Coordinates of C-alpha atoms and ligand atoms in Angstrom, one line a residue:
X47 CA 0.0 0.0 0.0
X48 CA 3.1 2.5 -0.5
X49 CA 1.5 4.4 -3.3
X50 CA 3.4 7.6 -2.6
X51 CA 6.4 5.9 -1.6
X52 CA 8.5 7.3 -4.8
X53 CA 8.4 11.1 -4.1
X54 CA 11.4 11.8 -1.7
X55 CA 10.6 13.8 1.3
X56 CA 7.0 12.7 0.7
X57 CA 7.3 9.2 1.3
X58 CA 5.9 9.4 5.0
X59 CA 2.3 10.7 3.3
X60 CA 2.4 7.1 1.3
X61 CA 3.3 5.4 4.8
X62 CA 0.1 7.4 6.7
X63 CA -2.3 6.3 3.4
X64 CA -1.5 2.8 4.6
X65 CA -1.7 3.3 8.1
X66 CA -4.9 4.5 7.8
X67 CA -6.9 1.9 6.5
X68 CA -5.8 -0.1 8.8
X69 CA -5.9 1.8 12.3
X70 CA -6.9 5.8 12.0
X71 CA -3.7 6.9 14.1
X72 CA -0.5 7.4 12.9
X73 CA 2.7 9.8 13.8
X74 CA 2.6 13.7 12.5
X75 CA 5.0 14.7 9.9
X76 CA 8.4 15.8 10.2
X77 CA 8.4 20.2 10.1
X78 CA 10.0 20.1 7.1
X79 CA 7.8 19.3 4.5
X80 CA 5.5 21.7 2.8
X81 CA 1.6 22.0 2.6
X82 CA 0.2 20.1 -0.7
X83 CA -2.9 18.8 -2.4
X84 CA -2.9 15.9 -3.8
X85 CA -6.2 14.7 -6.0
X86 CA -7.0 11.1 -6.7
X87 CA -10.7 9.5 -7.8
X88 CA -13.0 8.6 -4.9
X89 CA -15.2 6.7 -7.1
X90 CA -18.1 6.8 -9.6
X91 CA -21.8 8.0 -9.1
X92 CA -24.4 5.5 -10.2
X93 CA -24.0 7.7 -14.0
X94 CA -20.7 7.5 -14.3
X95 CA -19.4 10.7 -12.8
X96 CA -16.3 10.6 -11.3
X97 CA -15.8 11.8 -7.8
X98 CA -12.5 13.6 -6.6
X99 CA -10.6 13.2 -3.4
X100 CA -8.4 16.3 -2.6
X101 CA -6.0 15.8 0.1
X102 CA -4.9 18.6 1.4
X103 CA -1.6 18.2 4.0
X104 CA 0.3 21.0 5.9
X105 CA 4.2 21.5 6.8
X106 CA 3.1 19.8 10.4
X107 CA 1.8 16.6 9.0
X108 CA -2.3 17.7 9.7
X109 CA -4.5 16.4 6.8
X110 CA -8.0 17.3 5.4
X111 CA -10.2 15.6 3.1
X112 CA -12.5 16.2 0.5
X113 CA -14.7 15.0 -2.4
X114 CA -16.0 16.9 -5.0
X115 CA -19.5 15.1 -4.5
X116 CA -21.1 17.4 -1.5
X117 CA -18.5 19.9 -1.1
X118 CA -17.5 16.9 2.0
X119 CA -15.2 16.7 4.5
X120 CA -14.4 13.1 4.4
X121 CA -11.1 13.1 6.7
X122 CA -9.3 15.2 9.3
X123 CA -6.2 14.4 10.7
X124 CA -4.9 16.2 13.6
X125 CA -2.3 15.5 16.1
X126 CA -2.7 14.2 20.2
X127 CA -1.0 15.6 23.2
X128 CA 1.7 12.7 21.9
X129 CA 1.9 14.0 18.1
X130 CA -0.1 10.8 17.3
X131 CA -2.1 12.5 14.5
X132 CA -6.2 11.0 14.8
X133 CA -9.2 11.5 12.2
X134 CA -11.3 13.4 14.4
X135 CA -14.7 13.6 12.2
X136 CA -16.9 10.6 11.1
X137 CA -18.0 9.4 7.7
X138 CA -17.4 6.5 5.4
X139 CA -14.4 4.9 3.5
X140 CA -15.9 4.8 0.5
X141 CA -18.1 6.8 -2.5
X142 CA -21.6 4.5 -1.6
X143 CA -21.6 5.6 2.1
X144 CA -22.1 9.0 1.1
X145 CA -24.6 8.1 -1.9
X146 CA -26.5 6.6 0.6
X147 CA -29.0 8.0 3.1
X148 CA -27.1 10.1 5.9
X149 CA -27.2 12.3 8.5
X150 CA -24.9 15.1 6.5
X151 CA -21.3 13.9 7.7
X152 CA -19.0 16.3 6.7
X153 CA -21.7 17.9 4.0
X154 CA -21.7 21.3 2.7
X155 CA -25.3 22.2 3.4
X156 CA -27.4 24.6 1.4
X157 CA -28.7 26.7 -0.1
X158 CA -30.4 26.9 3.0
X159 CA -29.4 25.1 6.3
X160 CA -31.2 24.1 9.2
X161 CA -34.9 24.3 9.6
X162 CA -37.7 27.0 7.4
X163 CA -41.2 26.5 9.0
X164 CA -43.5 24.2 6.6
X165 CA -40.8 24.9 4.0
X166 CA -42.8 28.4 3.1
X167 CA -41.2 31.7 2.6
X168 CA -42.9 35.2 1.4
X169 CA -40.0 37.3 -0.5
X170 CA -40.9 40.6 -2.2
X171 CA -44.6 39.5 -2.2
X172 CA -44.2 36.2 -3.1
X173 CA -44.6 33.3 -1.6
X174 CA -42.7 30.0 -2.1
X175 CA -42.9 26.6 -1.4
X176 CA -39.6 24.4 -0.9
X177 CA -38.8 20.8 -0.5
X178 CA -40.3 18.9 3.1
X179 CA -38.0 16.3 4.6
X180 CA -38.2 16.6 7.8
X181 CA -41.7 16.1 9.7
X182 CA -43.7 19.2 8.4
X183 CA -40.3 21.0 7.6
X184 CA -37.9 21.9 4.9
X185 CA -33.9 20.8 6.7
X186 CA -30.6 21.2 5.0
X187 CA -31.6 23.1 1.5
X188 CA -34.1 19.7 1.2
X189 CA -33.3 16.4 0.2
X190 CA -31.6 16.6 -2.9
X191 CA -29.9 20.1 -1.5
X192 CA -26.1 21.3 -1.9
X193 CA -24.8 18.0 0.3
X194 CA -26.1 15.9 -2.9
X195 CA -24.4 17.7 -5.4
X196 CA -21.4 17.2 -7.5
X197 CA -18.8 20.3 -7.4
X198 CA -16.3 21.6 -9.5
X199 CA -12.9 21.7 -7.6
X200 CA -9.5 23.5 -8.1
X201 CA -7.1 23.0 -6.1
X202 CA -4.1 25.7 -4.9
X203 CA -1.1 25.5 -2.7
X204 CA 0.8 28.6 -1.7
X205 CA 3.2 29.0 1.3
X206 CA 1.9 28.0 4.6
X207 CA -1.6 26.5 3.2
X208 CA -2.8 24.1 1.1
X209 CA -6.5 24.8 -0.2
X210 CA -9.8 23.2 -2.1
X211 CA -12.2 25.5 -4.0
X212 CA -15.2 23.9 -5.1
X213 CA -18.0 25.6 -7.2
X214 CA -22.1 24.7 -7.8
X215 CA -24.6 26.2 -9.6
X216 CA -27.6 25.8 -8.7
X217 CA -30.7 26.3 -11.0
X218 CA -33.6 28.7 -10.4
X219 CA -36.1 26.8 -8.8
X220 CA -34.2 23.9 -7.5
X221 CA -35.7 22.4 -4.1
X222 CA -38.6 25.4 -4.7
X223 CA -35.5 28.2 -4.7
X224 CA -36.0 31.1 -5.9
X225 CA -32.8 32.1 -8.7
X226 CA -29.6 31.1 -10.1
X227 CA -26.9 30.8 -7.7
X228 CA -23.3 30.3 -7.9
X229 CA -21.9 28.9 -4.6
X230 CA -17.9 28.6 -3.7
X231 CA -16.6 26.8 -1.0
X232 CA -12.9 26.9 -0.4
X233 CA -11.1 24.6 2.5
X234 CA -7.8 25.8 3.3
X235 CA -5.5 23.8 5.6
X236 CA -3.3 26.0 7.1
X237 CA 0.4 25.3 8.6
X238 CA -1.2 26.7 11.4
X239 CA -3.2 23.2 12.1
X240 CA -6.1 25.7 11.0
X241 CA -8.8 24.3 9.2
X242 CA -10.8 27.4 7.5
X243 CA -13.7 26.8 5.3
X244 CA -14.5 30.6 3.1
X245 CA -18.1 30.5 1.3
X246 CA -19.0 33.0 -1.5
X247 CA -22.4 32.8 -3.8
X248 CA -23.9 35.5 -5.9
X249 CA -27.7 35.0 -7.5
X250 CA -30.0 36.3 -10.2
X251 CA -33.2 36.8 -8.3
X252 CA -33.3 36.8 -4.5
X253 CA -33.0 34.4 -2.4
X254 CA -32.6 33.4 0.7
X255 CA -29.2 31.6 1.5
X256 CA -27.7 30.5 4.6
X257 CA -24.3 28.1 4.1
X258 CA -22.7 25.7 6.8
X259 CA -20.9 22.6 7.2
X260 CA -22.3 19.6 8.7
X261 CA -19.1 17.9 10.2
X262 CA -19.6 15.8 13.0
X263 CA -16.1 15.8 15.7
X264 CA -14.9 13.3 17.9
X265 CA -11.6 14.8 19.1
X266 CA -10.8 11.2 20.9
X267 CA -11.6 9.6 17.0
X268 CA -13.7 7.1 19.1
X269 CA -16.3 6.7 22.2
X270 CA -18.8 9.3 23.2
X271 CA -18.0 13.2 23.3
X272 CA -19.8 13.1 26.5
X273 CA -16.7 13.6 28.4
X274 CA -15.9 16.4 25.9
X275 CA -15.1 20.3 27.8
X276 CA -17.6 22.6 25.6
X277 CA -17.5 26.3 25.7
X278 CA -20.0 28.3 23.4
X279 CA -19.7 32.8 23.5
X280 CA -23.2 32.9 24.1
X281 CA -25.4 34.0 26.3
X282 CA -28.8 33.1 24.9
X283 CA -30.3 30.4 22.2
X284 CA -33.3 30.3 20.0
X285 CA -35.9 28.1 22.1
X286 CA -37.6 25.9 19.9
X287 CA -41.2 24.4 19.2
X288 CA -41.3 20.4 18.8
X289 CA -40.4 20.1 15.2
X290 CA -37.2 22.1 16.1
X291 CA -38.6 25.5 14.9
X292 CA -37.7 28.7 16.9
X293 CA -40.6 30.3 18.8
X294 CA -38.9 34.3 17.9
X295 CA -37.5 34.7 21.4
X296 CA -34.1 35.2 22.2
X297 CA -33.8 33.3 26.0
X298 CA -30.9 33.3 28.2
X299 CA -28.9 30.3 29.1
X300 CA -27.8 31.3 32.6
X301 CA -29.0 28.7 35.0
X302 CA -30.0 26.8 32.6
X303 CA -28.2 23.0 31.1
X304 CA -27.5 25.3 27.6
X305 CA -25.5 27.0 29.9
X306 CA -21.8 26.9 28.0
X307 CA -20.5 30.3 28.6
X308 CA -18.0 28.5 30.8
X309 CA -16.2 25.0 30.1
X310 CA -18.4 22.4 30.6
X311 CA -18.9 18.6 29.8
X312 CA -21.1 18.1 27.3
X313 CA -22.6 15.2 28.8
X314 CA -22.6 17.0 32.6
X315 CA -26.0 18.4 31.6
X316 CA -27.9 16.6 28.8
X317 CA -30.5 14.6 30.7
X318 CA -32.0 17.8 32.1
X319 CA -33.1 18.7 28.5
X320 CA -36.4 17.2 27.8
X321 CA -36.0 17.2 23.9
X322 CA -36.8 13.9 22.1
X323 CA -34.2 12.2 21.3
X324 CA -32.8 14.1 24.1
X325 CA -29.6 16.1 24.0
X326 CA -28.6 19.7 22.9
X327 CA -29.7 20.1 19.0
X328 CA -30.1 24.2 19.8
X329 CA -28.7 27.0 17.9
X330 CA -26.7 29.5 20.1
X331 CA -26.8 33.2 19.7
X332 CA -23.0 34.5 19.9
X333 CA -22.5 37.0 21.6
X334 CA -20.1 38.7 18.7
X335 CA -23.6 39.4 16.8
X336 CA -22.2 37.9 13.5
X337 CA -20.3 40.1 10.6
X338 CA -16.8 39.7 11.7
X339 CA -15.0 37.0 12.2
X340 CA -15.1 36.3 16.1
X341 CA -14.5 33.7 18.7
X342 CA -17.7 31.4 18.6
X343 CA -16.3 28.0 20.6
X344 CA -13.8 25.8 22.3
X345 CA -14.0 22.5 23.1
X346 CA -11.3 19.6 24.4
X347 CA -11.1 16.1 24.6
X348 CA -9.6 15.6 28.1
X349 CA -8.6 11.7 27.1
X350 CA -6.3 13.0 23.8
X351 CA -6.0 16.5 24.8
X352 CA -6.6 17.9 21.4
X353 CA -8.3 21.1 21.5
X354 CA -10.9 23.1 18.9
X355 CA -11.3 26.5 18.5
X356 CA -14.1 27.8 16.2
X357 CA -13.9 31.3 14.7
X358 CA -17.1 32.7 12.8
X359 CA -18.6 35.8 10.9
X360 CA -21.6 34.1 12.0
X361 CA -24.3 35.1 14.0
X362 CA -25.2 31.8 15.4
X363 CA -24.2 28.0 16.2
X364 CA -26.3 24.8 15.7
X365 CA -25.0 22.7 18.3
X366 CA -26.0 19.2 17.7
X367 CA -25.0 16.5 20.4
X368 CA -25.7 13.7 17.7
X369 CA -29.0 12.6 19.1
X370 CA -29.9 11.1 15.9
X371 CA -27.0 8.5 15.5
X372 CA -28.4 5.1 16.7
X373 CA -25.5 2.7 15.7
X374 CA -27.2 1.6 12.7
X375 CA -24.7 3.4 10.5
X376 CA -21.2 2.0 9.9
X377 CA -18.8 4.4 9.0
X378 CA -14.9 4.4 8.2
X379 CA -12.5 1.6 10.0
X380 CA -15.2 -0.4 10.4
X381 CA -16.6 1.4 13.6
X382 CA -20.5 2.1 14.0
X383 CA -21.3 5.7 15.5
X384 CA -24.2 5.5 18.9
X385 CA -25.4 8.5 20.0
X386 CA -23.5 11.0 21.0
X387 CA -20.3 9.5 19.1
X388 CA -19.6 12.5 17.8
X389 CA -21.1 16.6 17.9
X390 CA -21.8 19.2 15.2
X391 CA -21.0 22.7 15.6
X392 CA -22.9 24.6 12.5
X393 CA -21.9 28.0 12.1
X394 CA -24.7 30.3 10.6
X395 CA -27.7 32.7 10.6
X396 CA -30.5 30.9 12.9
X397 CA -33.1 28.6 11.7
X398 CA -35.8 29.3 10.3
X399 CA -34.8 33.2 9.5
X400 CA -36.6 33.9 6.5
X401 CA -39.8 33.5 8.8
X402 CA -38.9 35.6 11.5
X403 CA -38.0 39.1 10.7
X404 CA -36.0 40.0 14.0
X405 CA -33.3 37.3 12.9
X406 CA -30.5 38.6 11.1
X407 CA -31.6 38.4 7.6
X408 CA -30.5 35.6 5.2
X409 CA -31.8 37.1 1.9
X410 CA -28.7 37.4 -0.9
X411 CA -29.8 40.0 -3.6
X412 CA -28.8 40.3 -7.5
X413 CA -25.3 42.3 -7.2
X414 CA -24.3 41.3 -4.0
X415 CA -22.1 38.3 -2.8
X416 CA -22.3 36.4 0.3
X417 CA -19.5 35.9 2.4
X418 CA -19.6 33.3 5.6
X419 CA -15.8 32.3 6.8
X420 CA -15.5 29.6 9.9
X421 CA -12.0 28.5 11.2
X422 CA -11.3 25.5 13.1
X423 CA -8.1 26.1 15.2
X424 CA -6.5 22.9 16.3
X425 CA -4.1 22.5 19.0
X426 CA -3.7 20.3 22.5
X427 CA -3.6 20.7 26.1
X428 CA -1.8 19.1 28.9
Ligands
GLA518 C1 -28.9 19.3 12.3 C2 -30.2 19.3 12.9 C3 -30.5 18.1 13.6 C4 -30.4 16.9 12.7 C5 -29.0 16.9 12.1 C6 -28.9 15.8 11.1 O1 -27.9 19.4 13.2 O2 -30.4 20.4 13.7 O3 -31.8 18.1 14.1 O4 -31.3 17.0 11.7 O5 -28.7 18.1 11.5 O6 -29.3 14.5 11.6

């Protein structure tokens, strides 16, 4: 399995590709090497279009990976307290997993993420109806939204970074949308052990838009993240009715279990909340207000002592406690993800926003572009 054996200093990535297949840990890079890409076929869809794997590896060994079908983050390697680098998000080995029925691991989601009411809208004195897949509601830009897509991708190295920019266009009217729009999504792994995901899209008619990504983290690579140290910048969430729809209000979380605006286990808390299945699947309102990018979260894996930071322009974070995972899915190494094997932390505007007119507003206009930018800082603790 040493298929990258031949190229000199890069040998060790040809010794980590084999390494992990068979156990997702292996030992980071030596400092000297340089960020890359590398792109190799992930596979065919059912009619014959091939899917791209872009690896994208920094100077310190860290590695990120994507396919061009969903925009997805497939892998991401970063080192333990001991250097020993992990794959700290879930999703499958290969192509089919992903064709298959999913709960978004490591999907680009849009046009519009999380929850609109019913799947109705009103915009300029129209009303429109979009796609229902979830109970009464439209989730995730609907079920054949951005995550099913298959991007264009380019890939660019420079000093200190290796990057992915993937493109979609999606057609007036698709999922019930109003307008053309043009969506970029650019990963950049930086030499920093940053992962920072930029998101651009430009229309024809208006429309709302509201772009995230769905990776789910494990900073252990295995077990619960009940055990995991959470810490959100925000003082109040969106309360929700029961099919996950924000009531309007803005309620604070002091005293509460959604209380994260110190370090706290995520599990220390969950089986307060009464949600079904229970377990925090709330969007947060940061405290930053969105617009700049701004400290949104930390959280730490006290067993491996890897550490996240999130950075946002956003104005809010779906935090997800992965409530929905049940074990019936099988993902990469052959392991099957329970609930709570892993968390989501969605950056974006809140759900349900082109509904409730005291949100901050999601609509993208003819002439103007959208910008969202999220970084994922990686380091450890003692
Ligand atoms: C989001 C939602 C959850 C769930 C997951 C996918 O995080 O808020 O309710 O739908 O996506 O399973």
């Amino acid at each position: 399995m040493k298929t990258c054996l031949s190229l000199g200093t890069f040998r060790w990535c040809g010794w980590l590709a084999a390494l992990a297949v068979a156990a997702p840990i292996a030992q980071a890079a030596a400092p000297s090497s340089r960020a890359r890409v590398e792109k190799s076929s992930f596979g065919r869809t059912p009619d014959g279009v091939e899917i791209e794997l872009y690896t994208l590896t920094n100077a310190r060994g860290a590695i990120a990976k994507v396919i061009t079908y969903g925009a997805t983050l497939t892998e991401l390697w970063v080192p333990d307290r001991s250097g020993n680098l992990g794959d700290v998000i879930l999703g499958f080995d290969r192509l089919d997993g992903y064709l298959g029925e999913h709960p978004y691991f490591g999907s680009t989601v849009g046009r519009v993420a999380n929850r609109i009411a019913k799947g109705r809208f009103t915009l300029d004195g129209r009303s429109y109806q979009l796609a229902c897949n979830d109970g009464p509601n439209h989730l995730h830009g609907g079920p054949q939204g951005f995550h099913r897509k298959v991007w264009k991708a380019e890939p660019a190295a420079r000093r200190g970074a290796a990057s992915v920019r993937l493109v979609y266009t999606s057609p007036d009217g698709e999922e019930g949308y109003p307008g053309n729009l043009t969506a970029t999504v650019t990963y950049t792994l930086t030499d920093r052990n940053e992962l920072r995901i930029d998101y651009e899209a430009t229309t024809d008619k208006a429309t709302p838009i509201n772009l995230t990504n769905h990776s789910y983290f494990n900073l252990a690579g295995e077990g619960d993240i009940l055990a995991h140290q959470m810490m959100i910048a925000a003082d109040r969430f969106t309360p929700v009715d029961d099919t996950l729809i924000p009531t309007g209000k803005l309620q604070p979380v002091q005293g509460t279990p959604m209380d994260f605006t110190r370090p706290m286990a995520i599990g220390s808390r969950i089986d307060q909340l009464t949600n079904n299945p229970r377990g925090y699947d709330h969007n947060y309102v940061l405290n930053s207000g969105g617009g700049r990018l701004a400290r949104a979260l930390r959280v730490s894996d006290p067993h491996s002592g890897r550490v996240m930071e999130v950075r946002t322009t956003e104005p809010g974070i779906q935090f997800y406690s992965g409530n929905f995972l049940d074990g019936t899915i099988r993902g990469k190494y052959g392991r099957v993800y329970p609930k709570h094997a892993a968390f989501c932390v969605e950056a974006d505007h809140f759900p349900d926003s082109a509904n409730q007119p005291a949100f901050p507003p999601t609509i993208l206009r003819p002439g103007k572009t959208y910008r969202q930018t999220t970084i994922h800082r990686f380091s450890v603790q003692k």
